[in-house]
PDB file of C-alpha atoms in Angstrom:
ATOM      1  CA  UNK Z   1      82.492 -77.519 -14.197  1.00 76.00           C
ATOM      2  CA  UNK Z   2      79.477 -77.868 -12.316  1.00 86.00           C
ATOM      3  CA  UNK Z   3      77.251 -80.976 -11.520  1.00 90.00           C
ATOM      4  CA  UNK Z   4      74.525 -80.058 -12.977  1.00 97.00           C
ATOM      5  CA  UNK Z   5      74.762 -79.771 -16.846  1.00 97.00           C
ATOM      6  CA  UNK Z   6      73.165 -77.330 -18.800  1.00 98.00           C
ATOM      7  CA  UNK Z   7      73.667 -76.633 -22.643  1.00 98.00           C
ATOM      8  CA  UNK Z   8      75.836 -73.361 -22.894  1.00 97.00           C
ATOM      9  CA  UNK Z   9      73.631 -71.985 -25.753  1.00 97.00           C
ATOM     10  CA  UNK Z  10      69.460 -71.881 -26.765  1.00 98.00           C
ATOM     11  CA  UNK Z  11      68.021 -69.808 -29.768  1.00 97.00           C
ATOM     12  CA  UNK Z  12      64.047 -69.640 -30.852  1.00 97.00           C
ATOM     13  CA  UNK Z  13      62.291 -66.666 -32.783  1.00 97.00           C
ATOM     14  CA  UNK Z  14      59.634 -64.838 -31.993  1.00 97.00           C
ATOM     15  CA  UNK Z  15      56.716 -67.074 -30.724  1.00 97.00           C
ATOM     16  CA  UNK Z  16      58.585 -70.169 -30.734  1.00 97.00           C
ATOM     17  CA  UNK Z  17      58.510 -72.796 -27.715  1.00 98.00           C
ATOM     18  CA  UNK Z  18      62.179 -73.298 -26.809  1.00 98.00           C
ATOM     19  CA  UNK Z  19      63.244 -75.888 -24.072  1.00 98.00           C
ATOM     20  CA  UNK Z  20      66.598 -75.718 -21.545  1.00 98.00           C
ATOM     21  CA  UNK Z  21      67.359 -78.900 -20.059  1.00 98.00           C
ATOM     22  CA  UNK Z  22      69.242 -79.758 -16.863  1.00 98.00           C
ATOM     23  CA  UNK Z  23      71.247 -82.987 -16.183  1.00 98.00           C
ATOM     24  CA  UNK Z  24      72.419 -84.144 -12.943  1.00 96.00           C
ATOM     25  CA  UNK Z  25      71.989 -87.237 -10.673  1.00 94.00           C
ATOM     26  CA  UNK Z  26      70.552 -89.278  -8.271  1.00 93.00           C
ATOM     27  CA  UNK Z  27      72.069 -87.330  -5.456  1.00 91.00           C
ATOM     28  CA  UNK Z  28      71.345 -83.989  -6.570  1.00 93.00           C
ATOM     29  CA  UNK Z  29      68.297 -83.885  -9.096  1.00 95.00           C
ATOM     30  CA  UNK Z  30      67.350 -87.511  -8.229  1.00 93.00           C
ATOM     31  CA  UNK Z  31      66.534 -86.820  -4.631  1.00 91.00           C
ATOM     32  CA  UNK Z  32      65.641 -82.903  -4.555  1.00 92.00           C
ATOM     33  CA  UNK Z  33      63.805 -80.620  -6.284  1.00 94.00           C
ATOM     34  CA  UNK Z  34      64.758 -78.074  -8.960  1.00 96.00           C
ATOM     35  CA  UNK Z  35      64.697 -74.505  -9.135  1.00 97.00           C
ATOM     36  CA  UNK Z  36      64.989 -71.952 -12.329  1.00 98.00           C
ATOM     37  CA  UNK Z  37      66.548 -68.612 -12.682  1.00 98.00           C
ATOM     38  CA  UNK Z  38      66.134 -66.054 -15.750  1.00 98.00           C
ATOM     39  CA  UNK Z  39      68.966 -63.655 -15.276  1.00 98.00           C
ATOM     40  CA  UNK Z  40      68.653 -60.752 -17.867  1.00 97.00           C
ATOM     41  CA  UNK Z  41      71.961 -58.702 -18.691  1.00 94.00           C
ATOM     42  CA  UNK Z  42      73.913 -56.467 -15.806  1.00 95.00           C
ATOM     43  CA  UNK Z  43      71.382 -57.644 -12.961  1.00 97.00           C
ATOM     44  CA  UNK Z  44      70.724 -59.724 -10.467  1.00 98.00           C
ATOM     45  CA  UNK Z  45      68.981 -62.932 -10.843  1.00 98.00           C
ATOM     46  CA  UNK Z  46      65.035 -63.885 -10.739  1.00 97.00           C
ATOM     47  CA  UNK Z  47      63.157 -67.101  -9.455  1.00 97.00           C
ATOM     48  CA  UNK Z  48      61.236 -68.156 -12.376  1.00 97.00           C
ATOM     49  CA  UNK Z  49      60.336 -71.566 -11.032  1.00 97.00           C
ATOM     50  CA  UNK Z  50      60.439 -73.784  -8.169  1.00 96.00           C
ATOM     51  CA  UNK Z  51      59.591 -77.092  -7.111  1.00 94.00           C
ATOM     52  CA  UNK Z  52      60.083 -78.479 -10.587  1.00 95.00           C
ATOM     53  CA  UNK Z  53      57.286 -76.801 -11.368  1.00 95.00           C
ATOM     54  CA  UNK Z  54      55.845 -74.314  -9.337  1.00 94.00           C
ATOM     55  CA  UNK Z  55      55.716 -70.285 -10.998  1.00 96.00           C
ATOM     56  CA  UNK Z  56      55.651 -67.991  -8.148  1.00 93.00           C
ATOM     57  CA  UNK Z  57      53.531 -65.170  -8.040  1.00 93.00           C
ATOM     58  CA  UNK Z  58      53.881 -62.519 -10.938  1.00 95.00           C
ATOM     59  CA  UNK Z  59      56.080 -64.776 -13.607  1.00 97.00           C
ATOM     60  CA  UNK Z  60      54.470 -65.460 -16.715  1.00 96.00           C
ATOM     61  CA  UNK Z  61      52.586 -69.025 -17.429  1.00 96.00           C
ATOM     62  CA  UNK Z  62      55.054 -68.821 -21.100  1.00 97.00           C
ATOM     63  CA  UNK Z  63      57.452 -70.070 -18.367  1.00 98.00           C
ATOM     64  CA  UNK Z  64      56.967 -74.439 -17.361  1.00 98.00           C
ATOM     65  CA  UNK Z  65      59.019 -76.190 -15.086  1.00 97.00           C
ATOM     66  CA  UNK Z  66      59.086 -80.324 -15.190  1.00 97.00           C
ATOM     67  CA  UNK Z  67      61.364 -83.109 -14.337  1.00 96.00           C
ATOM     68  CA  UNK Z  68      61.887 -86.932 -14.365  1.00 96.00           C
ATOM     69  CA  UNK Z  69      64.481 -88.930 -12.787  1.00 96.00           C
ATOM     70  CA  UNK Z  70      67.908 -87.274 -13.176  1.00 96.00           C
ATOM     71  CA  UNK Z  71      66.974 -84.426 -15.734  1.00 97.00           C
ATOM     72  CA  UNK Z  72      64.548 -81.169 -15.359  1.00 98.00           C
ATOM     73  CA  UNK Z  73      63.935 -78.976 -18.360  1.00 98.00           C
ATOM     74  CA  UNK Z  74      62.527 -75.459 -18.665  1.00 98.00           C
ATOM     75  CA  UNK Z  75      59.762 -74.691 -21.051  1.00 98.00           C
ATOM     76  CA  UNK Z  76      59.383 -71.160 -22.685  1.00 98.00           C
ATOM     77  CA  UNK Z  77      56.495 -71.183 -24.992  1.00 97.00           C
ATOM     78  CA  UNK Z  78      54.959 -67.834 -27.109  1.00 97.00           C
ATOM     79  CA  UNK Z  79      59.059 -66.594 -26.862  1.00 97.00           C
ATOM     80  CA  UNK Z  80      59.210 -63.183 -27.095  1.00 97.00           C
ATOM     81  CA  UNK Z  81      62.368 -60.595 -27.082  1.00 97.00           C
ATOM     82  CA  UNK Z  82      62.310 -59.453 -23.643  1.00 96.00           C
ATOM     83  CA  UNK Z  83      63.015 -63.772 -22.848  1.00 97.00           C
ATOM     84  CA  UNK Z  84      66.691 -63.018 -24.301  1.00 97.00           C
ATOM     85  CA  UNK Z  85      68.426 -63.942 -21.059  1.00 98.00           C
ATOM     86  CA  UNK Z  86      70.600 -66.300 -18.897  1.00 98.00           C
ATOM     87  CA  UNK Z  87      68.441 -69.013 -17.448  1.00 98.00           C
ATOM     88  CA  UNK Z  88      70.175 -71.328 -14.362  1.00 98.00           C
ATOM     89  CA  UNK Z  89      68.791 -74.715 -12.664  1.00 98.00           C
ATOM     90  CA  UNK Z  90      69.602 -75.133  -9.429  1.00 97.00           C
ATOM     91  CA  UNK Z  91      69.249 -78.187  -6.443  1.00 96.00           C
ATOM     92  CA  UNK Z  92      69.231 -77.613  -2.802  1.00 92.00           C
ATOM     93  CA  UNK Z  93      69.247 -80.660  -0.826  1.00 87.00           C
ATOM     94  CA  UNK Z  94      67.824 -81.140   2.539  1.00 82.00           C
ATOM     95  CA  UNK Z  95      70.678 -80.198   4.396  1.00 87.00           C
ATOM     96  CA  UNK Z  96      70.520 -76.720   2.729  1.00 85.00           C
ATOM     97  CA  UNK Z  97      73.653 -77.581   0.061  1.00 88.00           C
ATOM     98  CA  UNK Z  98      73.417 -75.724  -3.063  1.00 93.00           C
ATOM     99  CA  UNK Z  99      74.414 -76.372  -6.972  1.00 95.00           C
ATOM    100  CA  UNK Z 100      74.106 -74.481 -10.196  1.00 97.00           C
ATOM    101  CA  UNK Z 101      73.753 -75.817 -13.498  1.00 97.00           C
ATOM    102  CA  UNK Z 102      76.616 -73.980 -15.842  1.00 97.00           C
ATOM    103  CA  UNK Z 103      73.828 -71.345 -17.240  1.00 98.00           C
ATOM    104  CA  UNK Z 104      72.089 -71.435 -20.571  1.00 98.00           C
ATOM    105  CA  UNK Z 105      72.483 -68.300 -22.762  1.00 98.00           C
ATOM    106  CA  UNK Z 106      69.264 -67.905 -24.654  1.00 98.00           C
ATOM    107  CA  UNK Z 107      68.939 -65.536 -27.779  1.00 97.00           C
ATOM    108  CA  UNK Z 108      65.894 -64.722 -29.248  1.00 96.00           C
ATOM    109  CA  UNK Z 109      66.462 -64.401 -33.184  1.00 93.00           C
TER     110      UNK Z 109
ATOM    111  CA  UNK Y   1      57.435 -54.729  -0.014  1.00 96.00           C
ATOM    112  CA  UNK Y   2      61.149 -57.091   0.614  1.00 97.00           C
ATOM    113  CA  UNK Y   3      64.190 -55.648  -0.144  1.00 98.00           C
ATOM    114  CA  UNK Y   4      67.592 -56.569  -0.085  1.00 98.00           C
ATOM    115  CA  UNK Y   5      70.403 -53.470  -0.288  1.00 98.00           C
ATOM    116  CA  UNK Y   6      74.049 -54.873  -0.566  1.00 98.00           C
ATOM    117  CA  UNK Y   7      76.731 -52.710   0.615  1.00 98.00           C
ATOM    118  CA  UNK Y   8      78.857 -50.828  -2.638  1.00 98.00           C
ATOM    119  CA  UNK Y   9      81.815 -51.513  -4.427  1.00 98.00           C
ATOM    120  CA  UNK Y  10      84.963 -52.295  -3.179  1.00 98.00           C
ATOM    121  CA  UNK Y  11      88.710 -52.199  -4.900  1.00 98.00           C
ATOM    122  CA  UNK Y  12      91.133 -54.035  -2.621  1.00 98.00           C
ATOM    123  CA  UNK Y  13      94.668 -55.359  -3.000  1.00 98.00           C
ATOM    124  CA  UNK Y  14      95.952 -58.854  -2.480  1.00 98.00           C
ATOM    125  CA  UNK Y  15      96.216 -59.966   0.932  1.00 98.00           C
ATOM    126  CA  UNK Y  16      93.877 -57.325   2.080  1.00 98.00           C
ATOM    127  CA  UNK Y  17      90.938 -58.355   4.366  1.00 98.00           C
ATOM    128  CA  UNK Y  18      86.593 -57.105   3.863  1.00 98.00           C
ATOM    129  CA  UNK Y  19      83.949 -57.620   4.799  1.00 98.00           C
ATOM    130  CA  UNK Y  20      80.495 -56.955   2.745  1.00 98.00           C
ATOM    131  CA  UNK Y  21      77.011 -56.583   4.005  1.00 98.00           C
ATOM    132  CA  UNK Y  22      73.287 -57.541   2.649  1.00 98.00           C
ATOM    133  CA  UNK Y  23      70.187 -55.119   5.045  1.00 98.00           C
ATOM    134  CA  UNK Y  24      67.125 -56.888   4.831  1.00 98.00           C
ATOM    135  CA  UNK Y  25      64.016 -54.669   4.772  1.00 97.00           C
ATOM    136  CA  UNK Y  26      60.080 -55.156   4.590  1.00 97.00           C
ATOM    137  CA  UNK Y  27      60.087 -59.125   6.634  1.00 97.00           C
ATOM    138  CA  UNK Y  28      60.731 -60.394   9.896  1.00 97.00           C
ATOM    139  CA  UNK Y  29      64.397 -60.874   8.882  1.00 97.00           C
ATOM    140  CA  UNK Y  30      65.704 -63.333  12.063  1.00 96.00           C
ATOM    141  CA  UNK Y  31      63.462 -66.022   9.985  1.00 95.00           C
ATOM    142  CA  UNK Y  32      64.507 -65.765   6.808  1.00 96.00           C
ATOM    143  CA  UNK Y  33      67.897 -67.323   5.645  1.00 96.00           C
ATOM    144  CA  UNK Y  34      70.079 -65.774   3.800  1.00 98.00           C
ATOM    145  CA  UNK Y  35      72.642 -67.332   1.290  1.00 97.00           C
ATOM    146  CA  UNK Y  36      75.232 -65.686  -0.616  1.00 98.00           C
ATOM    147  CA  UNK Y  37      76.277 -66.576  -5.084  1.00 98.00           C
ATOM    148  CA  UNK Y  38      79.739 -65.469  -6.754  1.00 98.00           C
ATOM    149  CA  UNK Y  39      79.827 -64.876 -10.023  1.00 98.00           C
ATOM    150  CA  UNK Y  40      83.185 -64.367 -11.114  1.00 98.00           C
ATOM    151  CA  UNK Y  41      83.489 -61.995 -14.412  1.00 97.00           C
ATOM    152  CA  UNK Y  42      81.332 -63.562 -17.749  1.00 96.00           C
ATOM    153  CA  UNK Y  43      80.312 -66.687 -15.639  1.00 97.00           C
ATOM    154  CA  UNK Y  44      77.898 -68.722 -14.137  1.00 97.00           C
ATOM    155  CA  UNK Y  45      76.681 -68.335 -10.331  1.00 97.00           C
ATOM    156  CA  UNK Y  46      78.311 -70.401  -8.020  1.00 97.00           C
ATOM    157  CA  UNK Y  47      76.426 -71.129  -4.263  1.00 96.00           C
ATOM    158  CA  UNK Y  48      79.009 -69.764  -1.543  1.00 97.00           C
ATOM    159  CA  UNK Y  49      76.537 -70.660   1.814  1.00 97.00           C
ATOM    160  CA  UNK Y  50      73.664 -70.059   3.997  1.00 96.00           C
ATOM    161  CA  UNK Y  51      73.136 -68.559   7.372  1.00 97.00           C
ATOM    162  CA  UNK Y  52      70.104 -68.938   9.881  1.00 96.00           C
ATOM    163  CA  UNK Y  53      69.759 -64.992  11.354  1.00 96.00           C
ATOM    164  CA  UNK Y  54      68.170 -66.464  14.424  1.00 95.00           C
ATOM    165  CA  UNK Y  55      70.650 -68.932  15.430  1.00 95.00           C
ATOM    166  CA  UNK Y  56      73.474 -68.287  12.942  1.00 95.00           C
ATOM    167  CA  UNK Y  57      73.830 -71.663  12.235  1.00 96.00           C
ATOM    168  CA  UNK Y  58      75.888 -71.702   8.894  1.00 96.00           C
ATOM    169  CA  UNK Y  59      76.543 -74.020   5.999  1.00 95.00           C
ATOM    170  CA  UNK Y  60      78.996 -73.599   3.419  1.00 96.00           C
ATOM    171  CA  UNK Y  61      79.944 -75.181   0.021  1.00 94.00           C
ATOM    172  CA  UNK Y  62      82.945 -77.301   0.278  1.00 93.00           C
ATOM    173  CA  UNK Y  63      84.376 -75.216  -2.636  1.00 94.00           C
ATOM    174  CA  UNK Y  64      84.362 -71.918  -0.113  1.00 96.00           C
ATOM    175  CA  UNK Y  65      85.001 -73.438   2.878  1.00 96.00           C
ATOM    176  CA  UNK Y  66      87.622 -71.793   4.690  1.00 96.00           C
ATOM    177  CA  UNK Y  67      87.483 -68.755   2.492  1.00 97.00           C
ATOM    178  CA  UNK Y  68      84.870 -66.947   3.591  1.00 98.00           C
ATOM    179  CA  UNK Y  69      82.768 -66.156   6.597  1.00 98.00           C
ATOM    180  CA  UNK Y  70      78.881 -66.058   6.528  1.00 98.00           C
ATOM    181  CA  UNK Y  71      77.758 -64.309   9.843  1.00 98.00           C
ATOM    182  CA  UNK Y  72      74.261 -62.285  10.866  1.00 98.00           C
ATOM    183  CA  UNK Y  73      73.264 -59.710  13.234  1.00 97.00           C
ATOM    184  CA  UNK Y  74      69.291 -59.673  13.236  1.00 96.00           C
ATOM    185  CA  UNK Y  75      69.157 -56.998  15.579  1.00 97.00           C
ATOM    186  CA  UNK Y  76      69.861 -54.843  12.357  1.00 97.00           C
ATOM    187  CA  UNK Y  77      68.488 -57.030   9.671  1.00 98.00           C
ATOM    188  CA  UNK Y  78      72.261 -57.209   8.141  1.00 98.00           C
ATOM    189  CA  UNK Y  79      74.238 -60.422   6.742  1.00 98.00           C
ATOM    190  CA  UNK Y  80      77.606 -60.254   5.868  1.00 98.00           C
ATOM    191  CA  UNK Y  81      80.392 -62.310   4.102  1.00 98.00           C
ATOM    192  CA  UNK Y  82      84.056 -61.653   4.866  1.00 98.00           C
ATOM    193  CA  UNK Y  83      87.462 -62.750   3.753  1.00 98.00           C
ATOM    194  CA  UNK Y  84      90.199 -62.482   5.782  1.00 97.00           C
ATOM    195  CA  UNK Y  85      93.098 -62.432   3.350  1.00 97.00           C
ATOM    196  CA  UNK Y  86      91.804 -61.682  -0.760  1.00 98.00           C
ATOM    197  CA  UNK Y  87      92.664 -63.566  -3.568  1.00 98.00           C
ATOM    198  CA  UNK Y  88      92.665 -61.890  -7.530  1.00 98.00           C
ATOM    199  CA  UNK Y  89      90.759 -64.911  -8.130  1.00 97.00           C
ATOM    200  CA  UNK Y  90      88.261 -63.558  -5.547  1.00 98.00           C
ATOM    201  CA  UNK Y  91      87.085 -60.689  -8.082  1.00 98.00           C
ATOM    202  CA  UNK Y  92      83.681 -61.216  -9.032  1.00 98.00           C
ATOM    203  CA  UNK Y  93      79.962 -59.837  -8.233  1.00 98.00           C
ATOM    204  CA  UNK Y  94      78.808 -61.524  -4.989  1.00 98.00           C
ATOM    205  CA  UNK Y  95      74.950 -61.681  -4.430  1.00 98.00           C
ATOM    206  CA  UNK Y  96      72.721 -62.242  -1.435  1.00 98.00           C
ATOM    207  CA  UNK Y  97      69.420 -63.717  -1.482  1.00 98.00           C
ATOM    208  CA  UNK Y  98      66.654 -64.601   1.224  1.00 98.00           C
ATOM    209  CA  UNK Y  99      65.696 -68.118   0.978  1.00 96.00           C
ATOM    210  CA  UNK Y 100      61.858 -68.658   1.806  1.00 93.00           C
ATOM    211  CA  UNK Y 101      60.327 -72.533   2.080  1.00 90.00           C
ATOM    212  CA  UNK Y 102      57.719 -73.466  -0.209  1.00 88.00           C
ATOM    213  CA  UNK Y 103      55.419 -76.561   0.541  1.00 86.00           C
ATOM    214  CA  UNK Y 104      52.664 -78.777  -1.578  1.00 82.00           C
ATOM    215  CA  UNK Y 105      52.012 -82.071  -1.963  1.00 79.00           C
ATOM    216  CA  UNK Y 106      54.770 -84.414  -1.679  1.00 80.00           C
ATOM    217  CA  UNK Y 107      57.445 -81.607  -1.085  1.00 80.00           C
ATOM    218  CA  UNK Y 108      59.141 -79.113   0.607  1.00 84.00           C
ATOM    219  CA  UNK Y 109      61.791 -76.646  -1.253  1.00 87.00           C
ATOM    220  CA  UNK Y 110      63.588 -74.025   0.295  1.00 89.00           C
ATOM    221  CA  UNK Y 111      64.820 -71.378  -2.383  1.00 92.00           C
ATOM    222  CA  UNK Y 112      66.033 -68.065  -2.771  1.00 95.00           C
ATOM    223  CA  UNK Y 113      63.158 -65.547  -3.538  1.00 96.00           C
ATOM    224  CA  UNK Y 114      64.480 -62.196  -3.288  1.00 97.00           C
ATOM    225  CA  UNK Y 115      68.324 -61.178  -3.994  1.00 98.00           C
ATOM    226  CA  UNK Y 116      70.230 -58.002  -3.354  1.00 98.00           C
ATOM    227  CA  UNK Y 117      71.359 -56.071  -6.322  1.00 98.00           C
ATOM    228  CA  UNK Y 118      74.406 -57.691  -6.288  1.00 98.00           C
ATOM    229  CA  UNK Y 119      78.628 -56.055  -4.323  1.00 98.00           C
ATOM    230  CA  UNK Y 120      81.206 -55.850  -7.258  1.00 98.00           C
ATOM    231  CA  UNK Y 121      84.637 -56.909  -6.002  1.00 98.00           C
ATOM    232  CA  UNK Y 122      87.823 -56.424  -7.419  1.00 98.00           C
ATOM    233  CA  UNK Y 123      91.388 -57.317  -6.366  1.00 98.00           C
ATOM    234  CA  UNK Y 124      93.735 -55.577  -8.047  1.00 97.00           C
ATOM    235  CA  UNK Y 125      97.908 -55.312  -6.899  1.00 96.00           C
TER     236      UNK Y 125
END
């Protein structure tokens, strides 16, 4: 069971805006920032955001990053098929020591 | 353009020892570190470590400490992870991924970017 806590399941339709969220604490979240993954079925997985809120180059603005206190939350707006993925949040602290949430399984309806 | 190729598939018994590799291609691969994520059959990824090329200064999780080995050798742009005695519970796809810093106002991230296609591992008696 990991530290950070995702929910195991998301669903929108077509267009929707559909939100992940990410739980942790004060020593992972709290004190570092956050980092999303979109991993789409049989490969290998993607940045999609970092700094809590930072797209890099070449991912769609659909895709919003935020966070506040403990929690972080991903923000897919406009959803569209091609979104139907695995999405992870992730901490490194500042001595380099990594965490993954449990992974949110998103269909699109 | 950055590339990671991971070495292939392996099928190894119990007991056994290996050793897979991750070639770094299109950066200046000595600055770059590279960590490497299980993820064991229909789960979630799981952070194994992190290796500096340059220095090979390591970290591990404390959940794989002791069970593998992270190493480097920049003068071929190659990182590896190694067990020295496989588990069935070691099955699983193991990625790499080059971790690049990122810096703004107020903070400083440093976060995989680029990942390897992923070594499929299998320990079968």
């Amino acid at each position: 069971q990991s530290v950070l806590t995702q929910p195991p399941s998301a669903s929108g339709t077509p267009g929707q805006r559909v939100t992940i969220s990410c739980s942790g604490s004060i020593s992972n979240i709290g004190g570092n920032t956050v980092t999303w993954f979109q991993q789409l079925p049989g490969t290998a997985p993607k940045l999609l955001i970092h700094s809590n809120n930072q797209r890099p180059s070449g991912v769609p603005d659909r895709f919003s990053g935020s966070k506040s206190g403990t929690s972080a939350s991903l923000a897919i707006s406009g959803l569209q098929s091609e979104d139907e993925a695995d999405y992870y949040c992730a901490v490194w602290d500042d001595t380099l020591n990594g965490v993954f949430g449990g992974g949110t399984k998103l269909t699109v309806l | 353009e950055v590339q990671l190729v991971q070495s292939g598939a392996e099928v190894k018994k119990p007991g056994e020892s290996l050793r897979i590799s991750c070639k770094g291609s299109g950066y200046n691969f000595a600055n770059y570190r590279i960590g490497w994520v299980r993820q064991m059959p229909g789960k979630g990824l799981e952070w194994i470590g992190i290796i500096y090329p340059t220095d090979s200064t390591t970290k591990y999780s404390p959940s794989f400490q002791g069970r593998v080995t992270i190493s480097a050798d920049k003068s071929v742009s190659t990182a590896y992870l190694q067990w020295g005695s496989l588990k069935a519970s070691d099955t699983a796809i193991y990625y790499c991924a080059r971790h690049s810093g990122y810096s703004g106002a107020g903070y400083y991230s440093i976060v995989p970017d680029y990942w390897g296609q992923g070594t499929l591992v299998t320990v079968s008696s």
